[in-house]
Each structure stands twice: as C-alpha cells, then as structure tokens.
Coordinates of C-alpha atoms in Angstrom, one line a residue:
M1 CA 8.3 0.0 10.7
N2 CA 5.5 -2.5 10.9
E3 CA 1.9 -1.5 10.7
E4 CA 1.2 -1.8 14.3
A5 CA 4.1 0.7 14.8
K6 CA 3.1 3.1 12.2
I7 CA -0.5 3.0 13.8
R8 CA 1.0 3.9 17.4
E9 CA 3.2 6.5 15.9
A10 CA 0.4 8.2 14.4
M11 CA -1.7 8.2 17.6
D12 CA 0.9 9.3 19.8
S13 CA 1.6 12.3 17.6
L14 CA -2.0 13.5 18.4
H15 CA -1.6 12.6 21.8
A16 CA -4.4 9.9 21.3
S17 CA -5.5 8.0 23.8
D18 CA -4.9 4.4 24.6
D19 CA -8.5 3.6 24.2
L20 CA -8.3 5.3 20.8
Y21 CA -5.5 3.3 19.6
D22 CA -7.3 -0.3 20.6
R23 CA -10.3 1.0 18.6
V24 CA -8.2 1.8 15.7
M25 CA -6.4 -1.9 16.0
A26 CA -9.6 -3.3 16.4
R27 CA -11.0 -1.7 13.1
A28 CA -7.8 -2.8 11.5
A29 CA -8.1 -6.1 12.2
G30 CA -11.6 -6.5 10.7
G31 CA -13.8 -6.6 13.6
R32 CA -16.3 -4.8 11.1
R33 CA -16.0 -4.8 7.7
R34 CA -15.3 -2.1 5.1
R35 CA -16.3 -4.5 2.3
R36 CA -17.6 -8.0 2.2
G37 CA -14.6 -10.1 2.9
H38 CA -12.1 -7.5 3.3
A39 CA -11.2 -6.0 6.7
L40 CA -10.4 -2.3 6.7
P41 CA -6.9 -0.9 5.6
I42 CA -4.8 -0.4 8.6
A43 CA -3.9 3.3 7.2
A44 CA -7.7 3.9 6.8
A45 CA -8.4 2.8 10.2
V46 CA -5.6 5.6 11.3
G47 CA -7.4 8.0 9.2
L48 CA -11.1 7.2 11.1
G49 CA -9.2 7.8 14.3
L50 CA -7.5 11.3 12.8
A51 CA -11.4 12.3 11.3
G52 CA -12.9 11.6 15.0
T53 CA -10.1 13.2 16.8
L54 CA -9.8 16.4 14.9
A55 CA -13.1 17.2 13.1
T56 CA -15.6 19.1 14.9
V57 CA -17.9 22.3 13.9
G58 CA -20.4 24.4 15.7
I59 CA -24.0 24.7 14.7
A60 CA -26.5 27.2 16.5
G61 CA -24.4 27.0 19.8
A62 CA -23.7 23.0 19.3
I63 CA -20.7 21.3 18.8
V64 CA -21.3 18.6 15.8
T65 CA -18.4 16.0 15.6
A66 CA -17.6 14.5 12.3
D67 CA -18.5 11.0 11.7
P68 CA -15.4 8.9 12.9
L69 CA -16.3 6.2 10.1
F70 CA -16.6 8.8 7.5
F71 CA -14.5 7.3 4.7
V72 CA -16.0 3.9 5.5
H73 CA -19.4 5.3 4.8
A74 CA -18.5 7.6 1.7
W75 CA -16.3 5.8 0.1
S76 CA -17.4 2.1 0.6
D77 CA -19.0 -0.3 -2.3
H78 CA -21.9 0.6 -1.1
G79 CA -23.0 -2.9 -0.7
E80 CA -22.2 -3.7 -4.3
D81 CA -19.2 -6.5 -3.4
G82 CA -16.6 -4.3 -4.7
S83 CA -17.8 -3.5 -8.3
S84 CA -21.3 -3.1 -10.1
E85 CA -22.3 -4.0 -13.7
W86 CA -25.0 -2.9 -15.8
D87 CA -26.3 -2.6 -19.4
V88 CA -27.2 0.6 -20.9
Y89 CA -30.2 0.6 -23.4
G90 CA -31.2 3.3 -25.8
G91 CA -33.4 3.6 -29.1
V92 CA -37.2 4.4 -29.5
N93 CA -38.5 2.3 -26.9
D94 CA -35.3 2.1 -24.8
D95 CA -34.9 -1.8 -25.8
K96 CA -31.9 -1.2 -27.9
Y97 CA -28.5 -2.4 -26.4
L98 CA -25.9 0.0 -26.3
Y99 CA -22.8 -1.0 -24.1
S100 CA -22.3 -2.5 -20.8
V101 CA -20.7 -0.6 -17.9
T102 CA -18.1 -1.9 -15.1
R103 CA -17.6 0.4 -11.7
S104 CA -14.8 -0.5 -9.4
Y105 CA -15.0 1.0 -5.8
E106 CA -11.5 0.2 -5.0
G107 CA -9.1 3.0 -4.7
V108 CA -5.5 3.8 -5.5
G109 CA -3.9 3.8 -2.5
A110 CA -7.1 4.8 -0.6
E111 CA -5.6 4.2 2.9
E112 CA -3.0 6.7 2.8
A113 CA -5.6 9.5 0.8
S114 CA -7.8 8.9 3.7
V115 CA -5.0 9.6 6.5
D116 CA -4.5 13.1 4.2
M117 CA -8.2 13.8 4.1
A118 CA -9.0 13.0 7.6
S119 CA -8.7 16.5 9.1
A120 CA -11.0 17.9 6.2
V121 CA -14.0 16.2 7.2
E122 CA -16.6 18.6 9.0
G123 CA -19.6 17.5 10.9
V124 CA -22.7 19.2 9.5
G125 CA -26.0 18.0 11.4
L126 CA -28.4 19.8 9.4
S127 CA -31.8 18.4 8.9
C128 CA -35.1 19.1 7.0
E129 CA -38.5 17.5 7.0
L130 CA -41.2 16.8 4.3
V131 CA -44.2 14.4 3.9
G132 CA -43.4 12.2 6.7
Y133 CA -39.4 12.4 5.7
T134 CA -36.4 13.8 7.7
L135 CA -33.5 14.5 5.7
T136 CA -30.2 14.5 8.1
I137 CA -26.7 15.7 6.5
D138 CA -24.2 14.1 9.0
S139 CA -20.6 14.8 7.6
M140 CA -19.1 16.2 4.6
V141 CA -15.6 17.1 2.8
V142 CA -15.0 19.5 -0.5
D143 CA -11.8 20.1 -2.2
S144 CA -10.4 22.6 -4.2
N145 CA -12.0 21.3 -7.5
C146 CA -15.5 22.5 -6.3
C147 CA -16.4 18.5 -5.6
G148 CA -16.9 16.7 -2.4
A149 CA -19.1 14.2 -0.5
A150 CA -21.8 14.1 2.4
T151 CA -22.9 11.3 4.1
Y152 CA -26.8 11.7 4.7
T153 CA -29.6 9.8 6.9
L154 CA -33.3 9.9 5.1
A155 CA -36.1 8.5 7.5
N156 CA -39.5 7.9 7.3
P157 CA -41.6 5.9 10.1
D158 CA -43.9 4.3 7.3
G159 CA -41.4 3.5 4.8
V160 CA -38.7 5.3 2.8
G161 CA -40.2 4.9 -0.9
Y162 CA -37.1 4.2 -3.5
D163 CA -36.8 1.6 -6.2
P164 CA -32.9 0.2 -6.6
S165 CA -34.4 -1.1 -10.0
Y166 CA -33.9 2.4 -11.3
G167 CA -30.4 4.1 -12.1
A168 CA -27.2 2.5 -11.8
P169 CA -26.4 -0.1 -9.0
G170 CA -26.6 1.7 -5.1
E171 CA -27.9 5.2 -6.7
L172 CA -30.9 6.3 -4.6
A173 CA -33.8 6.4 -6.9
L174 CA -36.8 7.9 -5.1
N175 CA -40.1 6.8 -6.4
A176 CA -43.0 9.0 -5.3
D177 CA -46.1 7.1 -6.3
T178 CA -48.0 9.6 -8.5
G179 CA -50.3 6.7 -9.7
N180 CA -52.3 7.1 -6.6
S181 CA -54.1 10.4 -7.1
S182 CA -54.3 10.8 -3.2
D183 CA -50.5 10.2 -2.4
D184 CA -48.4 12.7 -0.8
G185 CA -45.2 11.6 -2.8
L186 CA -41.2 12.7 -2.3
S187 CA -39.4 12.5 -5.4
V188 CA -36.2 14.5 -5.1
L189 CA -32.9 15.0 -3.2
Q190 CA -30.6 17.7 -3.9
M191 CA -28.0 19.7 -3.0
L192 CA -28.1 23.9 -3.2
L193 CA -25.2 26.2 -4.1
P194 CA -25.4 29.9 -3.9
H195 CA -25.5 32.0 -6.9
D196 CA -25.8 35.8 -7.8
D197 CA -29.4 35.5 -8.5
G198 CA -30.3 33.1 -6.1
F199 CA -29.8 29.4 -5.6
G200 CA -28.6 26.9 -7.9
F201 CA -28.3 23.2 -8.2
A202 CA -25.2 21.1 -7.7
D203 CA -24.3 18.3 -9.9
T204 CA -25.2 15.4 -7.7
C205 CA -25.1 11.3 -7.6
V206 CA -26.7 10.1 -4.5
M207 CA -25.9 6.7 -3.4
F208 CA -27.2 4.5 -0.6
D209 CA -25.7 1.7 1.3
R210 CA -27.5 -1.4 1.1
D211 CA -26.1 -3.1 4.1
A212 CA -26.6 -0.2 6.4
S213 CA -30.0 0.4 5.2
S214 CA -33.6 -0.4 6.0
A215 CA -37.3 0.0 4.9
T216 CA -37.8 2.9 7.2
E217 CA -34.0 4.5 7.4
V218 CA -31.6 5.0 4.5
H219 CA -28.0 5.6 4.8
G220 CA -25.8 6.8 2.0
T221 CA -23.6 9.6 0.5
I222 CA -24.0 12.4 -1.9
Y223 CA -21.3 13.1 -4.0
F224 CA -21.6 16.6 -5.4
G225 CA -19.7 19.1 -7.7
S226 CA -20.2 22.7 -8.1
F227 CA -20.1 24.5 -11.5
G228 CA -19.1 27.8 -9.9
E229 CA -16.0 28.8 -8.1
L230 CA -14.7 27.5 -4.8
D231 CA -15.7 30.8 -3.0
A232 CA -19.3 30.5 -3.8
L233 CA -19.1 26.7 -2.7
L234 CA -17.8 28.0 0.8
A235 CA -20.2 30.9 1.0
G236 CA -22.8 27.9 2.3
V237 CA -24.8 25.3 0.9
S238 CA -27.8 23.4 1.7
W239 CA -29.7 20.5 0.9
Q240 CA -33.1 20.1 0.1
L241 CA -36.3 17.7 -0.2
A242 CA -39.1 18.1 -2.7
G243 CA -42.1 16.3 -4.0
H244 CA -45.7 16.7 -4.6
T245 CA -48.8 16.6 -2.5
G246 CA -52.7 16.8 -3.4
E247 CA -54.7 15.0 -6.1
W248 CA -54.1 14.9 -9.7
D249 CA -56.2 18.1 -10.7
S250 CA -54.6 20.1 -7.9
M251 CA -51.2 18.4 -7.0
V252 CA -48.9 21.0 -5.9
Y253 CA -45.0 21.1 -5.9
I254 CA -43.7 21.2 -2.3
D255 CA -40.1 21.2 -0.8
S256 CA -38.1 21.4 2.3
T257 CA -34.8 23.0 2.4
T258 CA -31.7 22.6 5.7
E259 CA -30.2 25.7 6.9
E260 CA -27.0 26.6 4.9
F261 CA -23.7 25.1 6.2
K262 CA -20.4 27.2 5.1
P263 CA -17.4 24.5 4.7
S264 CA -14.2 26.1 6.3
R265 CA -11.7 23.2 5.0
V266 CA -10.6 22.3 1.9
V267 CA -8.7 19.5 0.3
E268 CA -6.0 21.0 -2.0
A269 CA -5.6 19.7 -5.7
K270 CA -2.3 19.3 -7.4
A271 CA -2.0 20.7 -10.6
Y272 CA -0.3 18.9 -13.5
E273 CA 0.3 20.5 -16.9
D274 CA 0.9 19.5 -20.5
E275 CA 3.2 20.8 -23.2
G276 CA 0.5 22.9 -24.6
G277 CA -0.4 24.7 -21.4
A278 CA -3.4 22.5 -20.6
R279 CA -3.9 21.7 -17.1
A280 CA -5.4 18.9 -14.7
Y281 CA -6.0 19.4 -11.0
L282 CA -6.0 16.0 -8.9
S283 CA -7.3 15.5 -5.5
P284 CA -7.6 12.5 -3.7
M285 CA -11.3 12.5 -4.7
S286 CA -11.8 14.2 -7.9
L287 CA -10.3 15.4 -11.1
S288 CA -10.7 18.6 -13.2
I289 CA -9.3 19.1 -16.7
D290 CA -8.9 22.1 -18.3
V291 CA -8.2 21.2 -21.9
N292 CA -9.7 23.7 -24.5
S293 CA -10.8 27.3 -24.7
S294 CA -14.2 28.8 -25.4
E295 CA -13.2 29.6 -29.1
R296 CA -12.6 25.7 -30.1
D297 CA -14.9 23.0 -30.4
E298 CA -15.9 21.0 -27.4
F299 CA -13.5 18.1 -26.1
I300 CA -15.5 15.0 -25.7
C301 CA -13.4 12.6 -22.9
D302 CA -13.6 9.1 -23.7
R303 CA -10.6 8.0 -21.6
V304 CA -8.8 9.1 -18.3
A305 CA -5.9 7.1 -16.7
L306 CA -3.7 7.9 -13.7
R307 CA 0.2 7.1 -14.6
L308 CA 1.5 5.7 -11.1
A309 CA 5.2 5.9 -9.7
D310 CA 5.3 2.1 -10.0
G311 CA 4.4 2.0 -13.7
S312 CA 1.5 0.8 -13.7
E313 CA -2.1 3.1 -14.5
Y314 CA -5.3 3.3 -13.1
V315 CA -8.2 3.7 -15.5
V316 CA -10.6 6.1 -14.4
L317 CA -12.7 6.3 -17.6
E318 CA -12.6 4.3 -20.7
G319 CA -15.6 4.1 -23.1
G320 CA -16.4 1.4 -25.6
E321 CA -18.6 -1.4 -25.7
E322 CA -17.2 -2.6 -22.6
T323 CA -17.1 0.9 -20.4
T324 CA -15.2 1.5 -17.1
L325 CA -16.7 4.1 -15.1
N326 CA -14.9 4.6 -11.9
T327 CA -16.7 8.2 -11.5
Y328 CA -19.9 9.1 -10.2
F329 CA -20.5 11.5 -12.4
R330 CA -18.9 14.2 -15.0
Y331 CA -19.8 17.6 -16.0
L332 CA -18.3 20.1 -18.5
G333 CA -18.0 23.8 -16.8
K334 CA -16.3 26.7 -17.1
R335 CA -13.0 28.1 -15.5
E336 CA -11.8 31.8 -16.5
G337 CA -13.3 31.2 -20.1
R338 CA -12.0 27.8 -20.4
D339 CA -14.1 24.5 -20.4
V340 CA -13.4 22.3 -17.8
I341 CA -14.3 18.4 -17.5
T342 CA -14.8 17.4 -14.1
M343 CA -15.3 14.1 -12.4
V344 CA -15.6 12.4 -8.6
F345 CA -13.7 9.4 -8.2
T346 CA -15.7 6.1 -7.0
G347 CA -12.3 5.6 -4.9
L348 CA -9.9 7.9 -3.1
V349 CA -6.6 8.3 -5.0
D350 CA -3.3 8.7 -3.4
V351 CA -2.1 11.6 -5.3
S352 CA 1.4 11.5 -4.1
Q353 CA 1.8 8.1 -6.1
V354 CA 0.3 9.9 -9.2
T355 CA 2.9 11.1 -11.8
G356 CA 0.7 12.1 -14.3
V357 CA -2.4 11.8 -16.1
T358 CA -3.4 11.0 -19.3
V359 CA -6.8 12.3 -21.4
S360 CA -7.6 11.5 -24.9
G361 CA -11.3 12.3 -26.5
D362 CA -12.8 13.8 -29.6
C363 CA -12.5 17.2 -30.6
D364 CA -14.4 18.0 -33.8
G365 CA -14.1 14.4 -35.4
N366 CA -10.1 14.5 -34.5
T367 CA -8.3 12.4 -31.4
E368 CA -6.5 14.3 -29.3
T369 CA -4.4 13.3 -26.5
Y370 CA -3.3 15.1 -23.5
E371 CA -0.5 13.9 -21.2
F372 CA -0.4 15.8 -18.1
S373 CA 2.9 15.7 -16.0

C-alpha cells in the first residue's frame, strides 16, 4: 500500500472529510516545513489530522481544541537545523573547557509515534498575566512515566526579554534586567504540581522556536517530568510566571498562576525487564529506568541506547569528551522506595520498533550494565 493510500485509509477510518484529507496531503507534500529542508513525514501528517479531529476538552464552559500541529511544534528542531552543539565550561571562573555536547531532534520512527499519540493530546487554553506578559498554555500531552510536553505562547507588546546566548541552544532564558533599579522584570516560567503540602515544581526544560517567535511573542514547548506518582499529576497542574517589582532596596517577588488543568488522557509506557528484575518503562517521549534500591549506592547513568528491530540502536545518552544528549533533561526520583532515573527525549520514539534498552553507568566506582528486554 502506498503512502497516499495509507493516509486515505486512516482518514476513512475516522470518517474524515475530503477537506481534511486534502490538507493532510498538502502538509505531507511539504507546503510548509517542519524542519528546514525537510517535508513533514506523511504518517506524521496523519497524526496531525487525528489530533485535530479527536482532541478537545471543555474549559470553563468553552471547548478548547488541541493544536492540530502539536507534533510539529512540540517535537521540531526549534529552528536549530536538525541538531545543535555547544561547549560546557567549568572551574572557578567558568573558563575551563570540560566537554562538547551534540543534541539531535530527529526521532526513531517519529511519524508512527505521532499517530499513536495523537488522540492523547488535549487542548488547555489557560492563561495568566504578570508585568505586561501574558502566558497561554495551548495544548499538552502526558504519559504514564509522569512526563509530557505543553506548547505555550509568551507575549508582551513591549517586548519579551530573553537571551538566546544563555542555556542550551533553543532554551528560553528570561533575562529580567535587575541592573536597572526601577525595572519590573520577569525571570521565571515554571510548572506547578500538586503535593500533600501544597504545590511543588515540576522538572522542566522550556524551549522556544526561533522561526515562529518574534520580539513581542514567543512560541515554544515546556517539557516536564513529575517527581511524584501519576495520580498526583492527573489531579491537576498549573503554570506560573514569576519575577520582581520595585527598586533594589524594596524589591518584591511577584507571581501569577494559571488555573489548574486536569489531564484526562495518558500515553502508556511499555515495560522492559532485565535478568536481575530491574525495569525500564518506555513511552514515545520518555524513558524511566528503575535500576537500584534505596539501600544501594546511587547509580550514575552515562549511556542509554534503544535497541531496534532492524539490529541498529538509537543512542539517547552517551557521556564523554564528545557527549551525545538526545534528552531535554533527566532526574533522579523515587518509585515505591527505589531510585528511578527519568528522561524526556528530544525526538519521538516508535516503541513498537524497540526490542530492548541498554543502560550503563557507575555505581560506587564500578561499571554496571543493564540489558532490558
């Protein structure tokens, strides 16, 4: 079956209109570009059609439709021409070269994963305002690893203050100017999660899309992970702007928070296990590795690779002088008393093509390797 027939079959299964089919075909033909020089993969275009057709949610009496281009926005290269590179420095004055980093945004079978995830994308449509800024959360998706992504718009008619020279390439670094004692400034965009004692902060990486953003309006994606359980994440999340106001001798911290949003759809992760009982949970957008109990020394992960059905592998993480870092972040959390390492990928993964996961790292000076199948 050729690609056009596959699209027609997918549209027919949804009783989609000919107009939707025509628009999907136009996207697949590359009428607009996902990445510079690359037409959108055809099956990804089907996923966009599915997302626009299926994913709506009611907010305060209104119907908010999920962004039909969610996957183009959330898992693009953010205007980085497919990959980005930067050097890491350290030392007393941050002037000692440590290693270089390469990050790729091209996923493993991302077009198929997009189809699988399309119905889980939800429209959010929540906003908050602070010192002239308006933050709007457009759409989001979550998985059973307590990870996900939310697309956002940050606007200010007087200009959005951010500095692309800070952080990793494409990372939003707000630069409230505290050097001027009379300035009001925005310095934080963060995601809040409910906890027993109130709200805590999600682990996030906030990226902006260079090609889609302007001086007064920034579009991008918030990639996030929760340190808690999935039930807590589904109980409600919110997003916050924070900064300061007033002069140096009387500066006051200020913030503004959206209403809560309760996700109702979850992308399930597939479980893999090694001979010793350790487990890895893989979704199209994240990996959670349950490798050691709380009674053992901490496991420092330095290489993660997905083994594919065709015999090749996709390297997610590999440390060294030339580091590969195809994740937005990774963090150490807990699951039922065990240490868990979680990471969010920079490209979507076709889980059906992953036969196993190889993880290696250091534990108390010894190299340990796990082969999950």
